Coordinates of C-alpha atoms in Angstrom, one line a residue:
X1 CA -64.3 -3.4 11.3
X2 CA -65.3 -0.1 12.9
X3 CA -64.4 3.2 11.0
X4 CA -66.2 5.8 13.5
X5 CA -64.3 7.9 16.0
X6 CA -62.5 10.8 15.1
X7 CA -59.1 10.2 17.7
X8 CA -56.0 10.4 15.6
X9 CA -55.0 7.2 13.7
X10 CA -52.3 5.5 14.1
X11 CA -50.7 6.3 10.7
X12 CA -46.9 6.8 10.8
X13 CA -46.4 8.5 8.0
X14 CA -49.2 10.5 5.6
X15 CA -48.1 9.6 2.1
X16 CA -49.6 6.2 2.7
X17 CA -53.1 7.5 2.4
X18 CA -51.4 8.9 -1.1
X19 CA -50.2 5.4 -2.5
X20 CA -53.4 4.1 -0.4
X21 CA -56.4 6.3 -2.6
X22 CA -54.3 5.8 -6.1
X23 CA -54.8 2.1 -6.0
X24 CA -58.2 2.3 -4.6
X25 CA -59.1 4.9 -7.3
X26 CA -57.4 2.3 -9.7
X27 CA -59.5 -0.4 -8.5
X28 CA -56.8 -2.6 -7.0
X29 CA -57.6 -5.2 -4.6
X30 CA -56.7 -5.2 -1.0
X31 CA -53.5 -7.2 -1.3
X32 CA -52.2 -4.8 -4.3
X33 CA -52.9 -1.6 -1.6
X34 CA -51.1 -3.7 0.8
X35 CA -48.0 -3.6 -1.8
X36 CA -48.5 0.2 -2.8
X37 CA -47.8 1.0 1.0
X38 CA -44.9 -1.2 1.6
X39 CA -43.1 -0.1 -1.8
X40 CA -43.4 3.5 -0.4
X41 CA -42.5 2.5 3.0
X42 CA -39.6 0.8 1.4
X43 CA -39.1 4.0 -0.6
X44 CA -38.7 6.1 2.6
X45 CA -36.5 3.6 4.3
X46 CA -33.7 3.8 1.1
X47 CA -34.2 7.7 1.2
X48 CA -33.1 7.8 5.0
X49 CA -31.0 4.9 6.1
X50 CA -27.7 6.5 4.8
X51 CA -25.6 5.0 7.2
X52 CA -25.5 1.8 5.2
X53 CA -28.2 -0.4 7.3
X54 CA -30.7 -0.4 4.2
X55 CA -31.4 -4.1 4.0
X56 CA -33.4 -4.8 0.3
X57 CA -33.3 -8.5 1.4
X58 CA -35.9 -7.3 4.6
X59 CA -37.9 -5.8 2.1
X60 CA -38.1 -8.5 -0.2
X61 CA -39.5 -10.6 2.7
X62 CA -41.8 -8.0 3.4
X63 CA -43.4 -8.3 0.1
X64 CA -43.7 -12.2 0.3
X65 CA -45.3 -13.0 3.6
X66 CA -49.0 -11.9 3.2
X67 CA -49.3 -10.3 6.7
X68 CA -46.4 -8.1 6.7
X69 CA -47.8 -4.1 6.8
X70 CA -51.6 -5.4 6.9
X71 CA -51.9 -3.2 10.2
X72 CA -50.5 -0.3 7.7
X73 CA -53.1 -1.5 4.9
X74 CA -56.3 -1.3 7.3
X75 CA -55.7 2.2 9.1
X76 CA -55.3 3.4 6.1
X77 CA -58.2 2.2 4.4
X78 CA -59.8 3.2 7.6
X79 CA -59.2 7.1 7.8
X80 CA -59.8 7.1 3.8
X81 CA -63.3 5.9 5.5
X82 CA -63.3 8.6 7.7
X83 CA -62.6 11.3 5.4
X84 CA -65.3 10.2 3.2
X85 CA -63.0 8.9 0.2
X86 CA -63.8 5.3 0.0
X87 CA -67.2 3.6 0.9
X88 CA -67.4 1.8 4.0
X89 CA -66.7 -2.2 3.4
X90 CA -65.7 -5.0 6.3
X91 CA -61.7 -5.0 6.9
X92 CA -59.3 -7.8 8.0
X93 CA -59.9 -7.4 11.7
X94 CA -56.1 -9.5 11.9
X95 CA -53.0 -10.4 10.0
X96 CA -54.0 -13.7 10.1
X97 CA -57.4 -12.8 8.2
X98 CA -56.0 -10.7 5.6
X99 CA -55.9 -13.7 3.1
X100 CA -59.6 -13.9 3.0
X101 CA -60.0 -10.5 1.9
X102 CA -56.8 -10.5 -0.4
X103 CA -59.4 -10.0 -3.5
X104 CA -61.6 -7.2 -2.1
X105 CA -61.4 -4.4 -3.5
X106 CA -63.2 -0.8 -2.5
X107 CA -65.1 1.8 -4.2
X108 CA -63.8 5.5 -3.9
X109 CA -66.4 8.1 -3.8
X110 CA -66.5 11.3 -5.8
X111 CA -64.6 13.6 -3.3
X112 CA -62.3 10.5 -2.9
X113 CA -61.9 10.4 -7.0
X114 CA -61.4 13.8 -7.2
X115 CA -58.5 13.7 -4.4
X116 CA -56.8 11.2 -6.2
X117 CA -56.9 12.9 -9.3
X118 CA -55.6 16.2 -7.6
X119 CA -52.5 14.5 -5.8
X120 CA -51.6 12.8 -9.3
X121 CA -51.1 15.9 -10.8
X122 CA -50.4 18.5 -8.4
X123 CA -48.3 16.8 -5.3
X124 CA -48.6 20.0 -3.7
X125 CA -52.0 21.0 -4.1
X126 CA -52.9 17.4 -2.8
X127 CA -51.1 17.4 0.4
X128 CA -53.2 20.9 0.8
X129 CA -56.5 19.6 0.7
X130 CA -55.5 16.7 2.4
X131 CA -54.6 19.1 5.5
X132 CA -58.1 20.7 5.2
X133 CA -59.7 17.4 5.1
X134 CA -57.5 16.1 8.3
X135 CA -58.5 19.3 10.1
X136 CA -62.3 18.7 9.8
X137 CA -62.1 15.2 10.3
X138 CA -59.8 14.9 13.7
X139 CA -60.5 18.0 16.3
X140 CA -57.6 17.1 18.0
X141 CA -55.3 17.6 15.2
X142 CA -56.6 21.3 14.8
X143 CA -56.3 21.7 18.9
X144 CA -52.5 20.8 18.5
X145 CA -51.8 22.9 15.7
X146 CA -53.5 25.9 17.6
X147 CA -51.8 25.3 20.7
X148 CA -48.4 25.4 19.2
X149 CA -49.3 28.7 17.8
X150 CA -49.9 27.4 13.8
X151 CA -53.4 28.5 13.8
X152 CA -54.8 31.8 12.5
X153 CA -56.8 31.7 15.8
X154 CA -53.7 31.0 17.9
X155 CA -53.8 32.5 21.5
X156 CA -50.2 31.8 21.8
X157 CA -46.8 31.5 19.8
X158 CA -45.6 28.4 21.7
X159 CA -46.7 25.2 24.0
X160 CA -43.7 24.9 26.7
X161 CA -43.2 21.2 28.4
X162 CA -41.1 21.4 31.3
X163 CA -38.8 18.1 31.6
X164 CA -35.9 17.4 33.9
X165 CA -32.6 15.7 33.0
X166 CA -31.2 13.0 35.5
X167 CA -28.1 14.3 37.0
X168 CA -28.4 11.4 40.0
X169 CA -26.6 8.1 39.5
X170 CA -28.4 5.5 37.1
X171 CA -29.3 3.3 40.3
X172 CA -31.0 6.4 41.9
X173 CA -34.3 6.4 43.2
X174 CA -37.2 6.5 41.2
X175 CA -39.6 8.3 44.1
X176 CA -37.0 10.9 44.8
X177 CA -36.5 11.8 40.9
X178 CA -40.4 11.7 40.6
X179 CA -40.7 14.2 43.6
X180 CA -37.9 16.1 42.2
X181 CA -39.7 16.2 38.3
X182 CA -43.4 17.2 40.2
X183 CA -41.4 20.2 41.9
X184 CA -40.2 21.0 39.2
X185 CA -43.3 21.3 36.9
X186 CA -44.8 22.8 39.4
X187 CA -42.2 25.6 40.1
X188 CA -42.9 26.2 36.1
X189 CA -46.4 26.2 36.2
X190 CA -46.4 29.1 38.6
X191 CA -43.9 31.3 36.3
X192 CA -46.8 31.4 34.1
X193 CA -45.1 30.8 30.3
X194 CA -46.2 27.6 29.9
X195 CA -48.7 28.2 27.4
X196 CA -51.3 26.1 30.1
X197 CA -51.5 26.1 34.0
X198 CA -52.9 23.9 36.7
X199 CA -52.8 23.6 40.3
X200 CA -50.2 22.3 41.7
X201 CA -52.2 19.3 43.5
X202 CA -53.4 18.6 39.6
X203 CA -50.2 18.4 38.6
X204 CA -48.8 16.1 41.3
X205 CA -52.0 13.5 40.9
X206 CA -52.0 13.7 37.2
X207 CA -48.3 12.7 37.0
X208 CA -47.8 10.7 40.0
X209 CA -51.0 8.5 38.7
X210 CA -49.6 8.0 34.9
X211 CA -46.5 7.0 36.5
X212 CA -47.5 4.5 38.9
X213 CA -50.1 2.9 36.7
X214 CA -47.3 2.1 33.9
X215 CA -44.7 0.6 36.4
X216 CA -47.5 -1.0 37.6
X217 CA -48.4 -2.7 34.1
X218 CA -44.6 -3.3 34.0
X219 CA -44.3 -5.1 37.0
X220 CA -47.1 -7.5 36.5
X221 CA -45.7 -8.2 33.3
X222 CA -42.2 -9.1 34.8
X223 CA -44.1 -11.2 37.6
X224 CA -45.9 -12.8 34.3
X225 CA -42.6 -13.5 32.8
X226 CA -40.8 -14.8 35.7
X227 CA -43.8 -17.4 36.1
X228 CA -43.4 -18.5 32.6
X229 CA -39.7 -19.0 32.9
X230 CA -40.2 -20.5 36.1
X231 CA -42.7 -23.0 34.0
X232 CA -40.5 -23.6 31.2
X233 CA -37.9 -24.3 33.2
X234 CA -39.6 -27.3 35.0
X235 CA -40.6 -28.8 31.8
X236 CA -37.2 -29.2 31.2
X237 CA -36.2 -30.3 34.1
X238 CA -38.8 -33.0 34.0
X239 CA -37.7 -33.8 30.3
X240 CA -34.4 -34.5 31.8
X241 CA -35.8 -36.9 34.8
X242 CA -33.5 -33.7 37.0
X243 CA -33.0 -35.3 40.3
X244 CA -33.2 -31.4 41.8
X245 CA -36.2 -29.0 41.5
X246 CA -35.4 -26.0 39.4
X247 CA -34.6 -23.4 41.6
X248 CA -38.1 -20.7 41.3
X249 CA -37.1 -17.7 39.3
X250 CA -34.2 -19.6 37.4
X251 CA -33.6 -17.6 34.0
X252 CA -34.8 -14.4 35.5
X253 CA -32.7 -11.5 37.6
X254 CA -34.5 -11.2 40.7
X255 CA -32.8 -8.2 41.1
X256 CA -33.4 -6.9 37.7
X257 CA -36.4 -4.0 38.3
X258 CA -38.9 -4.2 35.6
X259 CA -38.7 -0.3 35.0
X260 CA -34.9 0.7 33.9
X261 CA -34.4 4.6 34.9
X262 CA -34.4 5.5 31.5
X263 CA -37.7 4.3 31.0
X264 CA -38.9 5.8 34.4
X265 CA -37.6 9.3 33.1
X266 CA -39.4 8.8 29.8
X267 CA -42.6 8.0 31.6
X268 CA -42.4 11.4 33.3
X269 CA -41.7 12.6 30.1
X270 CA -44.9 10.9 28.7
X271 CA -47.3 11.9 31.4
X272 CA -45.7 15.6 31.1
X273 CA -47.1 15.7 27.6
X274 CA -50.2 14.3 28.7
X275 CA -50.9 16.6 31.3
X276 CA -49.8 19.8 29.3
X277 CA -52.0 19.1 26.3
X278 CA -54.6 18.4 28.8
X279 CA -54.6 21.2 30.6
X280 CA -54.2 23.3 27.6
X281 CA -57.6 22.5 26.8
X282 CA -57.0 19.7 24.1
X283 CA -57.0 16.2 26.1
X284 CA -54.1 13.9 24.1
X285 CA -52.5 10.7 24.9
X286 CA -48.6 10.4 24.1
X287 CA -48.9 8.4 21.0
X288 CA -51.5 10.8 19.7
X289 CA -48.8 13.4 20.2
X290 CA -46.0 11.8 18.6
X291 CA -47.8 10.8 15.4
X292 CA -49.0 14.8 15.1
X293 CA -45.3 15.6 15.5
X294 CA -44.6 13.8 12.5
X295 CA -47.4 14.5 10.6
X296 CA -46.4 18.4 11.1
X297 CA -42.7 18.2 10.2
X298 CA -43.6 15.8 7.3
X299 CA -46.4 19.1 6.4
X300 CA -44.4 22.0 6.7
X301 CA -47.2 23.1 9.7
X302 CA -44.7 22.7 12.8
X303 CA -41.0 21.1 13.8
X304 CA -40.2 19.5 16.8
X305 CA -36.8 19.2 18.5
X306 CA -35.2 18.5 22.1
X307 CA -33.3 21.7 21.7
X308 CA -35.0 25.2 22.0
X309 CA -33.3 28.0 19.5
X310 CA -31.6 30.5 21.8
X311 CA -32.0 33.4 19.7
X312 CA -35.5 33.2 19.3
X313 CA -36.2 32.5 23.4
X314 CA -35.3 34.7 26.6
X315 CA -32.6 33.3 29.4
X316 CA -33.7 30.6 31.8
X317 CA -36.5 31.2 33.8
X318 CA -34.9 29.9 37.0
X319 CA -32.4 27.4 38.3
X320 CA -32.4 25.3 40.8
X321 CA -30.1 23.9 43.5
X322 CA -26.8 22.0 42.2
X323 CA -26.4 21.0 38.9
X324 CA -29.9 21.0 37.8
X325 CA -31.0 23.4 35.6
X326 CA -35.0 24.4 36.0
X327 CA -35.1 25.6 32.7
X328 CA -38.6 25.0 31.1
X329 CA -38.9 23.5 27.9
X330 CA -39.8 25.7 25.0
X331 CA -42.4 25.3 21.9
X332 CA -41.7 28.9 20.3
X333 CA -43.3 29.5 16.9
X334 CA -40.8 30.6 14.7
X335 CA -41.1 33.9 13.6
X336 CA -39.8 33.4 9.6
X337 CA -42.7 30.7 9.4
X338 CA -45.0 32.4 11.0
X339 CA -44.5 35.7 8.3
X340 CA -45.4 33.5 5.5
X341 CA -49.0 34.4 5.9
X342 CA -52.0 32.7 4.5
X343 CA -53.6 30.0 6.3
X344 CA -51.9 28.1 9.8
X345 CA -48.3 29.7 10.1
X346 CA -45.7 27.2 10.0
X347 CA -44.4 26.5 13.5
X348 CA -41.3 25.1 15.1
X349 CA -41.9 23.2 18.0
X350 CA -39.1 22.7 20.3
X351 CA -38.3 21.1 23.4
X352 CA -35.4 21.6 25.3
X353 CA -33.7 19.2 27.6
X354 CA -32.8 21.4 31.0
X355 CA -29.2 21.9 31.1
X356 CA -28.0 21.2 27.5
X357 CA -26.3 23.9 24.9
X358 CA -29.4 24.9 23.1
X359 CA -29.0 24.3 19.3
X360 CA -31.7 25.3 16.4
X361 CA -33.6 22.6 14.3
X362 CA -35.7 23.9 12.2
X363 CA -37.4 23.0 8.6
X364 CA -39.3 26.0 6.7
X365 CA -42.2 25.5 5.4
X366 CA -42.9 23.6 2.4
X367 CA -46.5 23.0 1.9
X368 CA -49.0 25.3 0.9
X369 CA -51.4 25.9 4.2
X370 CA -54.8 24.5 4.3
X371 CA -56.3 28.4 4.2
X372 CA -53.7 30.0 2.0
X373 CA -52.0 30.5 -0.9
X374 CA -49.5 27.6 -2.8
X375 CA -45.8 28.2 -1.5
X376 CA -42.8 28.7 -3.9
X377 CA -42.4 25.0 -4.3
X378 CA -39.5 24.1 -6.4
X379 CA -37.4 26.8 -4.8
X380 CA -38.3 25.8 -1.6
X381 CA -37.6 22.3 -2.4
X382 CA -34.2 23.1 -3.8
X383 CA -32.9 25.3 -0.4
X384 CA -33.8 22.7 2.2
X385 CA -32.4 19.6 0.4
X386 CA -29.1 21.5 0.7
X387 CA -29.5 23.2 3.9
X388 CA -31.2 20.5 5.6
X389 CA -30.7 16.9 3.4
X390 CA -34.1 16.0 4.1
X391 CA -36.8 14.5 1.8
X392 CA -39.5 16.4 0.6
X393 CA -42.3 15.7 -1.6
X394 CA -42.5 16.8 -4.9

């Protein structure tokens, strides 16, 4: 299996590369790394399923069927390939493969050993060099964190995403809220506090194409469905020597449209995101985004939220017509973060649904920076668990 590229990888959360390198520096076969990560996904799960839903029984059948988190297991082992901390050996290229390789085991390299030994000790000083090491590896990752305005070389304190809530009725039109959500990112395009322009014919083909390519997808997947539904249900009817032809479509709403409206709206939302990174001068797909989001709130680097801190932001820009609020959304960098000094300032990332009571969301810093100094850890440790009841690595 291939281990080139530098796009980001598809790792949910960082701390299995952690519990990833120690077994590989402990020389533990693939199957063992495979139970390293889903012990400290497991771990995670207990720390933030508080409402009761923690299910050990899931868990336990997790750990017994041999294909359960081998996805997990080989994107790990692949970015430990791409940072240069384990030599380059053949993966599982399925689930269903994994057994073969349950034996396998890998050989760390110096910087890899070295790593290991660092993150054993020193948590903090681990997660550090891990940034560093991220940052070379994955340009994109350093494009997002200057863009949000957590890089020394930062040309601007925020990255602003303009997104419209859905005021019409849930059956409403999907062209006329599109039309209404490309007017509106144009109108704030042309205020010019976006942190990125483009032309407002760029903007219209960029979002109108994402748009109509995914309901398209969608669609031929409901026609696909409907066709096997329509199969299965003359297989039945045969089984049962039916005197009547199943009627074509039977088991499926004909009236049913394969994109709901709240999946329409978060399309616009997704090709929003697309189109603003884009145009920022860092080309990312949504995914990419959303994995960077956690990866920087998990860091310390940057927060994300749906709600922009008033305080820190001026008034609306502009509002339009009715009860729909042209308010852009926001990406400020948040100014206690940013006077931490040393390294990438921490950043909160915000984005602000148009029209909602803007609250603040945001976690300090907790992480030394990949160019600067260590940060008070225990203290800081100590203040957010109570402020904020989040986890936060030791």
């Amino acid at each position: 299996m291939s281990v080139g590229g530098a796009g980001i990888p598809r790792l949910q959360e960082l701390t299995y590369i952690e519990s990833a390198a120690l077994a590989v520096a402990g020389g533990e076969p693939f199957e063992r790394i495979r139970l390293a990560i889903l012990d400290r996904a497991e771990e995670l799960a207990r720390g933030t399923q508080h409402d009761g839903s923690f299910d050990p029984a899931k868990w336990h059948r997790r750990r017994t069927d041999p294909m359960s988190y081998v996805h997990n297991t080989v994107d790990v082992l692949k970015e430990l390939m791409r940072l240069g901390w384990v030599e380059r050996h053949v993966l599982p290229s399925s689930p269903r493969s994994a057994y073969a390789h349950a034996d396998v085991t890998y050989e760390a390299t110096p910087s890899g050993l070295a790593w290991a030994e660092l993150v054993r000790h020193d948590r903090l000083g681990g997660y550090n060099a891990l940034v560093g090491a991220l940052l070379n590896a994955h340009p994109q990752f350093e494009g997002y964190l200057r863009l949000v305005g957590a890089r020394p070389d930062s040309t601007t304190d925020h990255l602003t995403v303009p997104l419209l809530r859905n005021d019409g009725p849930s059956g409403g039109s999907h062209e006329r809220y599109l039309a209404a959500f490309i007017s509106h990112v144009t109108d704030a395009s042309r205020a010019g506090d976006l942190g990125w322009s483009a032309p407002p014919d760029v903007i219209e083909e960029s979002l109108r194409a994402y748009v109509t390519r995914a309901v398209q997808r969608a669609e031929a997947r409901a026609e696909q469905l409907r066709a096997e539904q329509l199969r299965a249900e003359q297989l039945r009817a045969k089984q049962r020597h039916a005197k009547q032809r199943p009627v074509a479509g039977a088991g499926a709403r004909q009236d049913e449209p394969p994109i709901s409206r709240k999946r329409f709206i978060l399309l616009c939302e997704e090709a929003a995101v697309r189109l603003s990174f884009t145009s920022a001068g860092c080309p990312m797909d949504y995914i990419s985004h959303e994995l960077l989001r956690r990866w920087t709130r998990f860091l310390g680097l940057a927060n994300f939220s749906y709600y922009a801190p008033g305080a820190d932001r001026p008034a609306p820009v502009g509002h339009g017509p009715g009860r729909r609020d042209r308010r852009p959304a926001r990406f400020p960098a948040s100014r206690r973060a940013r006077s931490q000094g040393g390294g990438p300032s921490g950043t909160a990332a915000d984005l602000e649904h148009p029209g909602r009571s803007p609250r603040r969301r945001l976690i300090p810093p907790c992480l030394a920076h990949p160019g600067g100094g260590v940060l008070e850890a225990a203290d800081q440790r100590r203040r957010i668990r109570r402020r904020y009841r989040c986890r936060v690595p030791r």
